[in-house]
mmCIF file of C-alpha atoms and ligand atoms in Angstrom:
data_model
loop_
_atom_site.group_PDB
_atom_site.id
_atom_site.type_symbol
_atom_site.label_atom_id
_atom_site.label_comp_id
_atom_site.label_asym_id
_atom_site.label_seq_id
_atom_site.Cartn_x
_atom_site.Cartn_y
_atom_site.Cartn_z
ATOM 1 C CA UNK A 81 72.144 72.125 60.849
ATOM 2 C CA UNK A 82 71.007 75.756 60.321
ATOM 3 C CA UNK A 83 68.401 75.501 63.099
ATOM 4 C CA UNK A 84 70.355 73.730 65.431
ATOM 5 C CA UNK A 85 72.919 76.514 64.761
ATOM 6 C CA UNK A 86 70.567 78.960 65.864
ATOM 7 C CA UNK A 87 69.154 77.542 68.544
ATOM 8 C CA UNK A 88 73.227 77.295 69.535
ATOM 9 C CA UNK A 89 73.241 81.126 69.420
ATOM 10 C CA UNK A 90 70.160 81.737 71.151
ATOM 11 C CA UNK A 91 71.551 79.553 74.098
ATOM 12 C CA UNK A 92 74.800 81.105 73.374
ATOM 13 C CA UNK A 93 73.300 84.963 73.688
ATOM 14 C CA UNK A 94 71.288 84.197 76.522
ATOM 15 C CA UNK A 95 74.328 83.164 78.646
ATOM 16 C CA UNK A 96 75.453 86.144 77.567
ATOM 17 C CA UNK A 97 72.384 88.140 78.717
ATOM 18 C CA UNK A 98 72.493 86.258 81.914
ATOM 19 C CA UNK A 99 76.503 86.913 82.778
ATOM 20 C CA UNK A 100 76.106 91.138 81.655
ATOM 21 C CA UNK A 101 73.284 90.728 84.207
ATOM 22 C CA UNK A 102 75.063 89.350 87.113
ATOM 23 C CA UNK A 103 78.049 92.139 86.139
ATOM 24 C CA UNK A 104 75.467 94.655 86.876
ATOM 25 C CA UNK A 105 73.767 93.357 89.647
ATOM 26 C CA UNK A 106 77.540 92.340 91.486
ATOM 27 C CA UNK A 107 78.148 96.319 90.184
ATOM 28 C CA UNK A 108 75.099 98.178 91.874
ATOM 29 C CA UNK A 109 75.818 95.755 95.254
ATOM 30 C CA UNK A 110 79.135 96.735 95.124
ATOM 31 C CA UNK A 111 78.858 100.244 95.184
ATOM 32 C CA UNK A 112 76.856 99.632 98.026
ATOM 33 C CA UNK A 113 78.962 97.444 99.526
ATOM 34 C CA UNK A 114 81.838 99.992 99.089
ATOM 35 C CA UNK A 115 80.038 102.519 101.438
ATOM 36 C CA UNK A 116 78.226 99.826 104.038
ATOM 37 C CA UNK A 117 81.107 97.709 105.026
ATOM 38 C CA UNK A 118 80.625 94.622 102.924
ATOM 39 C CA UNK A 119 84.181 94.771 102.465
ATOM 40 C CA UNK A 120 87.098 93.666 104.729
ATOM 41 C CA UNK A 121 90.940 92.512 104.424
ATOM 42 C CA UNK A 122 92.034 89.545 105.390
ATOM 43 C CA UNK A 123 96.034 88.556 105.692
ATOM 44 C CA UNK A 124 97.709 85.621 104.987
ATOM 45 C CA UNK A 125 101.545 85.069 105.845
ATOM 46 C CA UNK A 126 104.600 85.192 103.904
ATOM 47 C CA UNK A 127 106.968 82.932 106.112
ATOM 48 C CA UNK A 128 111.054 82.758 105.683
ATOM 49 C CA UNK A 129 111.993 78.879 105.441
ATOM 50 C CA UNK A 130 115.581 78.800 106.275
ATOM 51 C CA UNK A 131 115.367 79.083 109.886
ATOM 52 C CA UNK A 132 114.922 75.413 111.055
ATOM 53 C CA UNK A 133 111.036 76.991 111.299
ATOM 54 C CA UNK A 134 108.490 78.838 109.450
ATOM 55 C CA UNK A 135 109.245 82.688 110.437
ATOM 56 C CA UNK A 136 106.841 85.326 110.038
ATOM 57 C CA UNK A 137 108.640 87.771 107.119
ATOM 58 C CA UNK A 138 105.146 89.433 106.329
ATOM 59 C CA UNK A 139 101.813 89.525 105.389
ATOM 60 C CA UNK A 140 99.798 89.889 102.176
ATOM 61 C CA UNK A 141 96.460 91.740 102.407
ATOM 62 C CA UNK A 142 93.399 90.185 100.261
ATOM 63 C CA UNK A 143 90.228 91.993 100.186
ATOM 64 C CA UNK A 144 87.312 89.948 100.877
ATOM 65 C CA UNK A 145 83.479 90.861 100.222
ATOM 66 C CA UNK A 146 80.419 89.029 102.327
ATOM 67 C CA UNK A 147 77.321 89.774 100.565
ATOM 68 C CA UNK A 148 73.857 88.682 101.273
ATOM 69 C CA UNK A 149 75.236 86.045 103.534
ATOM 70 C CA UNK A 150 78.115 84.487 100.975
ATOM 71 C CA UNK A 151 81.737 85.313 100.183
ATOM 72 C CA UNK A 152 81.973 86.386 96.940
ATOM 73 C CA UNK A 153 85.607 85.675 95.515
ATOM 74 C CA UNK A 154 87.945 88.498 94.837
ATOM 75 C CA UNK A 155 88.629 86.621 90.996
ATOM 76 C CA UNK A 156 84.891 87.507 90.413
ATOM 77 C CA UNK A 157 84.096 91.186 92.176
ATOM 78 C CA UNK A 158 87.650 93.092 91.165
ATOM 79 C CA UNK A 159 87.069 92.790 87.454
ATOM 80 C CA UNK A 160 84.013 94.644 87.911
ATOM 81 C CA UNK A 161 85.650 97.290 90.056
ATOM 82 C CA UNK A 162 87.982 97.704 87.288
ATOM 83 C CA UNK A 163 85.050 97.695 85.424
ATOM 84 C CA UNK A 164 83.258 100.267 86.903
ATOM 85 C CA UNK A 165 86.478 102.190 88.264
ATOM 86 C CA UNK A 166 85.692 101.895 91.694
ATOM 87 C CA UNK A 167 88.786 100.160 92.156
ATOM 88 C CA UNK A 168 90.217 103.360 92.638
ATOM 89 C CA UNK A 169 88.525 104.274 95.438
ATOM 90 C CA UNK A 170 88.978 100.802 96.854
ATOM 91 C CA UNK A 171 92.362 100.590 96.211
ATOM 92 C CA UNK A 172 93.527 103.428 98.188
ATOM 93 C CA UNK A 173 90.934 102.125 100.977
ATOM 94 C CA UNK A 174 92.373 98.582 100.783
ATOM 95 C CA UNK A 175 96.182 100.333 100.604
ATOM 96 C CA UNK A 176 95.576 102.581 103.654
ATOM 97 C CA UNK A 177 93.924 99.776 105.925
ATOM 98 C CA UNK A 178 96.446 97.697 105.251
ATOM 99 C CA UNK A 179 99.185 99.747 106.054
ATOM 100 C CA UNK A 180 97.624 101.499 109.619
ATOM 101 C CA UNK A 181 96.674 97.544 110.037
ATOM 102 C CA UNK A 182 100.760 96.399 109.834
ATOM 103 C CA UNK A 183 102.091 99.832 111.576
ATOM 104 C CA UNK A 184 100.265 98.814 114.844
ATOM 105 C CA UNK A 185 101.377 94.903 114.249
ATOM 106 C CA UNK A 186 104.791 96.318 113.813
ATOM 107 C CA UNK A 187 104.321 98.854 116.824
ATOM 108 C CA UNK A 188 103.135 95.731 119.220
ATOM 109 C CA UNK A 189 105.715 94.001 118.536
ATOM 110 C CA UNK A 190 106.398 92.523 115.329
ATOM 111 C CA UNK A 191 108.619 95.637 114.092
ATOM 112 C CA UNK A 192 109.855 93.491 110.674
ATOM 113 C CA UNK A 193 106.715 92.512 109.420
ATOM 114 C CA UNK A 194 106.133 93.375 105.778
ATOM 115 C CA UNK A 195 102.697 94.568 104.588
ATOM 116 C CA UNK A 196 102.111 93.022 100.808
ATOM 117 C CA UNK A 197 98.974 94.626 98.884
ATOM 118 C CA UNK A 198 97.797 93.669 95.288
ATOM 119 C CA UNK A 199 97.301 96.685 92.768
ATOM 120 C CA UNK A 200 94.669 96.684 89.777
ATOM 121 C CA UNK A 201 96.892 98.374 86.871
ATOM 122 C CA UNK A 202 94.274 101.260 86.807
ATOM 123 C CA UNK A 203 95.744 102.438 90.046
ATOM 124 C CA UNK A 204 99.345 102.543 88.338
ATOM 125 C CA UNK A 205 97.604 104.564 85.517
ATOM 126 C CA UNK A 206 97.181 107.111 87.763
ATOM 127 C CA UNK A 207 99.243 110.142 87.384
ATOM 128 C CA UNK A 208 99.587 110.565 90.837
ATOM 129 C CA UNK A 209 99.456 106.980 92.627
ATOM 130 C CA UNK A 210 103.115 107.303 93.701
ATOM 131 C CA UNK A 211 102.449 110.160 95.390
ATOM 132 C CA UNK A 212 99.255 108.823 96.721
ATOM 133 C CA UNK A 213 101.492 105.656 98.507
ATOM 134 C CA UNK A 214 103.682 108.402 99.813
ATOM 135 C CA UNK A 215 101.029 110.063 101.525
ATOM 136 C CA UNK A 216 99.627 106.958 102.999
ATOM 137 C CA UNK A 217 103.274 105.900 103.886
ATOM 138 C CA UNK A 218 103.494 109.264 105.828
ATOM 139 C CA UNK A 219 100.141 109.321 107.473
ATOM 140 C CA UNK A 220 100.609 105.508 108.916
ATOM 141 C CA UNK A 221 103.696 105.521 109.757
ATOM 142 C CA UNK A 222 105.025 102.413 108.151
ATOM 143 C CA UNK A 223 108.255 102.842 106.810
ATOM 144 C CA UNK A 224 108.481 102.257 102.790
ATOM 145 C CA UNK A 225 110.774 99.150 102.810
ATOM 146 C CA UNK A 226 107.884 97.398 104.913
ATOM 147 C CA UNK A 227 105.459 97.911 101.826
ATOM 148 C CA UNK A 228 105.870 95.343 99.002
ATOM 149 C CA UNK A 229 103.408 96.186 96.408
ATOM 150 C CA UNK A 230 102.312 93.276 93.914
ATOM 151 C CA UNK A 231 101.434 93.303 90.480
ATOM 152 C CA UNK A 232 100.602 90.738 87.676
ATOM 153 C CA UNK A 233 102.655 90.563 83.925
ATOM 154 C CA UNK A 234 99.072 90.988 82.354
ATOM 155 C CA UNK A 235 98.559 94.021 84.420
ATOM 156 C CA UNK A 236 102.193 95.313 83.276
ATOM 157 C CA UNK A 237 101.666 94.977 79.617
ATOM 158 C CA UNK A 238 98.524 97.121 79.489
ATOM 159 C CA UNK A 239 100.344 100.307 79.517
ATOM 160 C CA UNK A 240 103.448 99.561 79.972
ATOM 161 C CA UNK A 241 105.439 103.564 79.211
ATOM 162 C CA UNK A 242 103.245 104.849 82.121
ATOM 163 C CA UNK A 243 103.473 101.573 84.703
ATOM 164 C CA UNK A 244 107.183 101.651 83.961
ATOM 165 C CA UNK A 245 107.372 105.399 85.051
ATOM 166 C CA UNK A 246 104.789 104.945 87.605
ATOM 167 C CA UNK A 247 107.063 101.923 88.939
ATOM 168 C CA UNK A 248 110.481 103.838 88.961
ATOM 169 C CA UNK A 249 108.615 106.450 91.332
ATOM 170 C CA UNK A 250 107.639 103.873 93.912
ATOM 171 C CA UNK A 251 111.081 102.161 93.620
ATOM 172 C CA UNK A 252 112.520 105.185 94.421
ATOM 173 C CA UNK A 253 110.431 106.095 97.313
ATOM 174 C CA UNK A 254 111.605 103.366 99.175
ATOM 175 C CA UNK A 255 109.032 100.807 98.173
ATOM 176 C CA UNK A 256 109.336 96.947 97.242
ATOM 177 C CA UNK A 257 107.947 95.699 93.872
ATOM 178 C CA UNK A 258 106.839 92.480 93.193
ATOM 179 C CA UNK A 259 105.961 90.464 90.090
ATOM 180 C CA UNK A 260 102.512 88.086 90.989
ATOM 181 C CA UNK A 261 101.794 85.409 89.272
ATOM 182 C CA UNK A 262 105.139 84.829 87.294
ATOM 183 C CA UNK A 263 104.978 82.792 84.653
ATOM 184 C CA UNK A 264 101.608 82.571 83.290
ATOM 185 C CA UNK A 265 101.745 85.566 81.601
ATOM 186 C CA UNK A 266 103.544 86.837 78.346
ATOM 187 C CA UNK A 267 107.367 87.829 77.489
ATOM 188 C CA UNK A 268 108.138 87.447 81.885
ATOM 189 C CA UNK A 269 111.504 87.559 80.590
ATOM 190 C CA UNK A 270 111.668 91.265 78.712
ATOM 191 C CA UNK A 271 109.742 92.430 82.588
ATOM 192 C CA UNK A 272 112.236 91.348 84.291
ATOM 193 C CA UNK A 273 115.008 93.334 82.624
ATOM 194 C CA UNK A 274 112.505 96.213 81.569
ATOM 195 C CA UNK A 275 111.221 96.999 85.311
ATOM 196 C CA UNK A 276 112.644 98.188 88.598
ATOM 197 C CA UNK A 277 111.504 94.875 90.338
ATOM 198 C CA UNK A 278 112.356 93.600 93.458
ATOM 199 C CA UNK A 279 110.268 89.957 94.009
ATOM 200 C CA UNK A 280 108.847 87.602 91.883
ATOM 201 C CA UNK A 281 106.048 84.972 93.200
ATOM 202 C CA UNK A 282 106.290 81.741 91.382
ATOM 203 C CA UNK A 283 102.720 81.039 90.374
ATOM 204 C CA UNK A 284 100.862 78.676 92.583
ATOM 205 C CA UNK A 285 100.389 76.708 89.560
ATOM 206 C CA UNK A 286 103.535 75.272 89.251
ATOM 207 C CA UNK A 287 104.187 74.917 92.546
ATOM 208 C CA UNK A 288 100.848 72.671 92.626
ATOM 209 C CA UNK A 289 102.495 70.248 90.462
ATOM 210 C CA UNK A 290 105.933 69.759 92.778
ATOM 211 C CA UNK A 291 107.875 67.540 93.725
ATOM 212 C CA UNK A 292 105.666 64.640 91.620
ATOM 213 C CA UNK A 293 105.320 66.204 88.434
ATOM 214 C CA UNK A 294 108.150 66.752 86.478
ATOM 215 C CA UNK A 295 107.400 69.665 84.368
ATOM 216 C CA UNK A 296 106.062 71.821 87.638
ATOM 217 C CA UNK A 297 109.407 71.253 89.108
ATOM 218 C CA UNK A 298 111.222 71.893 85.911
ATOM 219 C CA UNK A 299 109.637 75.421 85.564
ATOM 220 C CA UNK A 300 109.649 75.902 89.244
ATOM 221 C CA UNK A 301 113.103 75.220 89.682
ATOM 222 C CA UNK A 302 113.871 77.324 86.620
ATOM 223 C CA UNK A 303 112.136 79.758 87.992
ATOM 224 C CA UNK A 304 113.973 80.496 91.368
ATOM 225 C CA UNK A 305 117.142 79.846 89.311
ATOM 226 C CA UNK A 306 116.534 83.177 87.152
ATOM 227 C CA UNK A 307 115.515 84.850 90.204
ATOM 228 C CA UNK A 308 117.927 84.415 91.760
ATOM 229 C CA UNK A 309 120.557 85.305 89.628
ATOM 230 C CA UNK A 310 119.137 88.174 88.548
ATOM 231 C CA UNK A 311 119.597 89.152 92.637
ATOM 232 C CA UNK A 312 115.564 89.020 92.999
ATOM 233 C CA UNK A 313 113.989 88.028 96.331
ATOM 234 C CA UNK A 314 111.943 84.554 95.178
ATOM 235 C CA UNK A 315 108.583 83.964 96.725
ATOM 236 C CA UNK A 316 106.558 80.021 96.032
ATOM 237 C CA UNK A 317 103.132 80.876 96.431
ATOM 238 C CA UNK A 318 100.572 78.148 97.116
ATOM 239 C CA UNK A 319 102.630 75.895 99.131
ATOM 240 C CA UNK A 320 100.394 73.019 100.705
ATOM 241 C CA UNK A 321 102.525 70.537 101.637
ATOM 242 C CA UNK A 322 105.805 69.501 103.361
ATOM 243 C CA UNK A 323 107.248 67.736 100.289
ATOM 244 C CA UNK A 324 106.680 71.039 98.754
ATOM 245 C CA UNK A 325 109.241 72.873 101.179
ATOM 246 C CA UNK A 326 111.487 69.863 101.043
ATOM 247 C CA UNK A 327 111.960 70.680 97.486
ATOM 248 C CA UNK A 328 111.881 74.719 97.976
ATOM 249 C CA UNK A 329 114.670 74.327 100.909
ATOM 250 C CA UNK A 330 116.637 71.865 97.857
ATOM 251 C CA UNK A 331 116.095 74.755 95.475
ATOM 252 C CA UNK A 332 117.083 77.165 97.748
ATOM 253 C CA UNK A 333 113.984 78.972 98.018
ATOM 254 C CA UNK A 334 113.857 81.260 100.918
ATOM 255 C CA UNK A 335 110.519 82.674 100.568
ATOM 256 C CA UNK A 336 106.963 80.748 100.665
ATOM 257 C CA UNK A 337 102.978 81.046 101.186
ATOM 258 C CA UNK A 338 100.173 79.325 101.764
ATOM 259 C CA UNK A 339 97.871 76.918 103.260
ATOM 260 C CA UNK A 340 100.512 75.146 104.715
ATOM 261 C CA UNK A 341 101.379 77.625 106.934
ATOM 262 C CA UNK A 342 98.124 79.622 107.138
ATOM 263 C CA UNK A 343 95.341 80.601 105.391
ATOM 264 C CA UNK A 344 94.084 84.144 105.494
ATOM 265 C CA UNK A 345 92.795 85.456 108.333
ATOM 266 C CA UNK A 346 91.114 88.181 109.955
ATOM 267 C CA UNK A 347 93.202 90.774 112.164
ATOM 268 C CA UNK A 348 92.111 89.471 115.284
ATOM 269 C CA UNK A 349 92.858 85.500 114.097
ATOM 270 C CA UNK A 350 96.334 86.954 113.214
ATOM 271 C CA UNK A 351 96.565 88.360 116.231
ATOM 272 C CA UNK A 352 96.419 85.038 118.278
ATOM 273 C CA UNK A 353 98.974 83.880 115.897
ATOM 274 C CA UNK A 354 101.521 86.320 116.865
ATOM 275 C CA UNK A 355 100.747 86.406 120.793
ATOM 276 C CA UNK A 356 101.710 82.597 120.512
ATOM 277 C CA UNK A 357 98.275 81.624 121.548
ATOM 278 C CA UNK A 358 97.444 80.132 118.140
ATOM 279 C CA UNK A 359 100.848 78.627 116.152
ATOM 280 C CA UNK A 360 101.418 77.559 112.230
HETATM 281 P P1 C2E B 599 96.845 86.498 94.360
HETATM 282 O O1 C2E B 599 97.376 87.873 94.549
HETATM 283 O O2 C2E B 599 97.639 85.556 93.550
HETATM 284 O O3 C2E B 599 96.587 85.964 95.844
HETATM 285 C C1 C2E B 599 96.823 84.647 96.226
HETATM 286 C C2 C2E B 599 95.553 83.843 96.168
HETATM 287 O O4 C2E B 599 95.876 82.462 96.408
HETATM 288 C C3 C2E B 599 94.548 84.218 97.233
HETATM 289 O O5 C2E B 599 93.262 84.016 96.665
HETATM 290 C C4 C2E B 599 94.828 83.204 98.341
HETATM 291 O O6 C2E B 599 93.741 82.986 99.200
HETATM 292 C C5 C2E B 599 95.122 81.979 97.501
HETATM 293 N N1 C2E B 599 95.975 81.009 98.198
HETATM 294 C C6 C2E B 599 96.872 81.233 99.174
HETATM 295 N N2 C2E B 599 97.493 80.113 99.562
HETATM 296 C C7 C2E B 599 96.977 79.120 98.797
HETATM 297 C C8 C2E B 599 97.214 77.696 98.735
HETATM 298 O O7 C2E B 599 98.028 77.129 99.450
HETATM 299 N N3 C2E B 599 96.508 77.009 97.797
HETATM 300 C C9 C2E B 599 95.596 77.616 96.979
HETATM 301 N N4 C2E B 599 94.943 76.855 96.104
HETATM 302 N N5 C2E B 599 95.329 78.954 97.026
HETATM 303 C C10 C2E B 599 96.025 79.686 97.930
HETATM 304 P P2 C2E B 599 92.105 85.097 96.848
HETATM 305 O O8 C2E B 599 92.170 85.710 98.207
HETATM 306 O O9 C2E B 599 90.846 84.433 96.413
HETATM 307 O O10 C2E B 599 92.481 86.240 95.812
HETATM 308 C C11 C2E B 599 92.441 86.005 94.438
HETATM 309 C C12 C2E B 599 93.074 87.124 93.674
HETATM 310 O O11 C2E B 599 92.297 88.329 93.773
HETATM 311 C C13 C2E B 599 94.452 87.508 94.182
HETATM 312 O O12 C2E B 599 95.379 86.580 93.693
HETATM 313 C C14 C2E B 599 94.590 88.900 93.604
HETATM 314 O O13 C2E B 599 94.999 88.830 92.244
HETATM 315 C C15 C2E B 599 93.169 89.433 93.652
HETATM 316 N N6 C2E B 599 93.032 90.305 94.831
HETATM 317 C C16 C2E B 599 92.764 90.001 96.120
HETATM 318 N N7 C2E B 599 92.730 91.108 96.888
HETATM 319 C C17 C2E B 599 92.971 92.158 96.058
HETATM 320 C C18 C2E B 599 93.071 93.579 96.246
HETATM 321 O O14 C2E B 599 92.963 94.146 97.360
HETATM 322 N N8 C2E B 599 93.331 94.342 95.128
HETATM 323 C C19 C2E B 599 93.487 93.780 93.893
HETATM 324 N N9 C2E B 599 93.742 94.593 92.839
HETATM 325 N N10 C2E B 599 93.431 92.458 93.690
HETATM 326 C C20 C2E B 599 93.170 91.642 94.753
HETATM 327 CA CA1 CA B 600 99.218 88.736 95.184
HETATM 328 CA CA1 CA B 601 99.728 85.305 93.002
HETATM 329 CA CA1 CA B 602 96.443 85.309 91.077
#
């Protein structure tokens, strides 16, 4: 038993070699992928459901990375740019591009469209990231009540004295604030009341599971139900199939993404969609 044990641990600490290794080969890429243009945005659509047809509300900008001929998934490279701290740098680039990106949508044309960008809570622990999104608000052009920025309960918790100050200054600039992922973190309930929010995305988890599975629609439902009346906007994330909007339109679910009304694109795909050339 003691030798199999050990030979356990060796494989054990060789994984581990093997994983720090790829962390610090995906870290040296990324630095140069940072500087050569590895990295782009793509945008998927938020839609509104209550309008006999999928309307456009907004978009939500995910950062993409092609290296050495692959796409490399944002679940994998943004740990290490928290890791490394380079999410700073990317943050504001991803925050900046997406907002000159939905000021010239908005200036062609689509003047409601919402721009929706994901933070890393590293850029909230920034003394000044509030008055970073001000400046890019001002240089871009795009009013503040287009920009919903997202952010995740585990995110949240980390350092929660300075998000919740960090989060009362971008409420009060004007600025939407959503809650990602709800429900698969911890104590979603004390966020709620404890932060200025504005939206919460129902995890695309649960609304995997619905309408067939009875616990997914339990939490779902329960889900829009608090939102709701606690006067949040509620956004079902994931949404793949018709019987899935039958039951959000039942719920009274207003808000929805996913791949059943788009997967992300690139600018120019989006484009197509919005000069009617290309439709849902
Ligand atoms: P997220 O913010 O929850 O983004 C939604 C994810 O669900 C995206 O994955 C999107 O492609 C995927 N998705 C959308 N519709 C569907 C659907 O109908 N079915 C399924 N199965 N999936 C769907 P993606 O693009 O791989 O991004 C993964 C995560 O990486 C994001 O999750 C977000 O947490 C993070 N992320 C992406 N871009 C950024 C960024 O610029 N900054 C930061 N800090 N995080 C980012
Ligand atoms: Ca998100
Ligand atoms: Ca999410
Ligand atoms: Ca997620």
């Amino acid at each position: 038993a003691k030798s199999a044990g050990k030979a356990q641990f060796a494989r054990y600490s060789s994984e581990l070699q093997q994983q720090a290794q790829r962390q610090l080969e995906l870290q040296n890429a990324l630095a140069q992928a940072c500087s050569c243009g590895e990295l782009r945005l793509v945008y998927q659509p938020i839609c509104r459901l209550d309008q006999g047809q999928p309307v456009l509300m907004g978009v939500e900008a995910l950062l993409r990375w092609q290296h050495d001929g692959r796409e490399i998934s944002p679940l994998e490279f943004i740990p290490c740019l928290e890791e490394s701290g380079e999410i700073l740098a990317v943050g504001d680039w991803v925050l900046r591009q997406a907002c000159t990106q939905v000021r010239a949508w908005q200036l062609a044309g689509q003047t409601q469209l919402r721009c929706s960008v994901n933070l890393s809570s590293r850029q909230l622990q920034q003394g000044d990231f509030a008055a970073r999104v001000a400046d890019v608000l001002r240089e871009t052009g795009l009013p503040a009540a287009s920009l919903v920025l997202e952010i995740t309960e585990s995110q949240l918790m980390q350092d929660s004295a300075q998000n919740l100050a960090c989060l009362r200054e971008l409420a009060s600039l004007g600025v939407q604030l959503a809650l990602d992922d709800f429900g698969t973190g911890y104590s979603s309930l004390g966020y709620l009341k404890r932060f200025p929010l504005h939206i919460i995305k129902v995890d695309k988890s649960f609304i995997a599971g619905t309408p067939q599975d009875a616990e997914s629609l339990a939490i779902s439902r329960a889900i829009i139900g608090l939102g709701h009346s606690l006067g949040l906007t509620v956004v079902a994330e994931g949404v793949e199939q018709q019987a899935q909007i039958d039951f959000l339109g039942r719920e009274g679910c207003l808000y929805a993404q996913g791949y059943w009304f788009s997967r992300p694109r690139s600018p120019d795909d989006l484009q197509r969609l919005f000069s009617g050339e290309d439709c849902f």
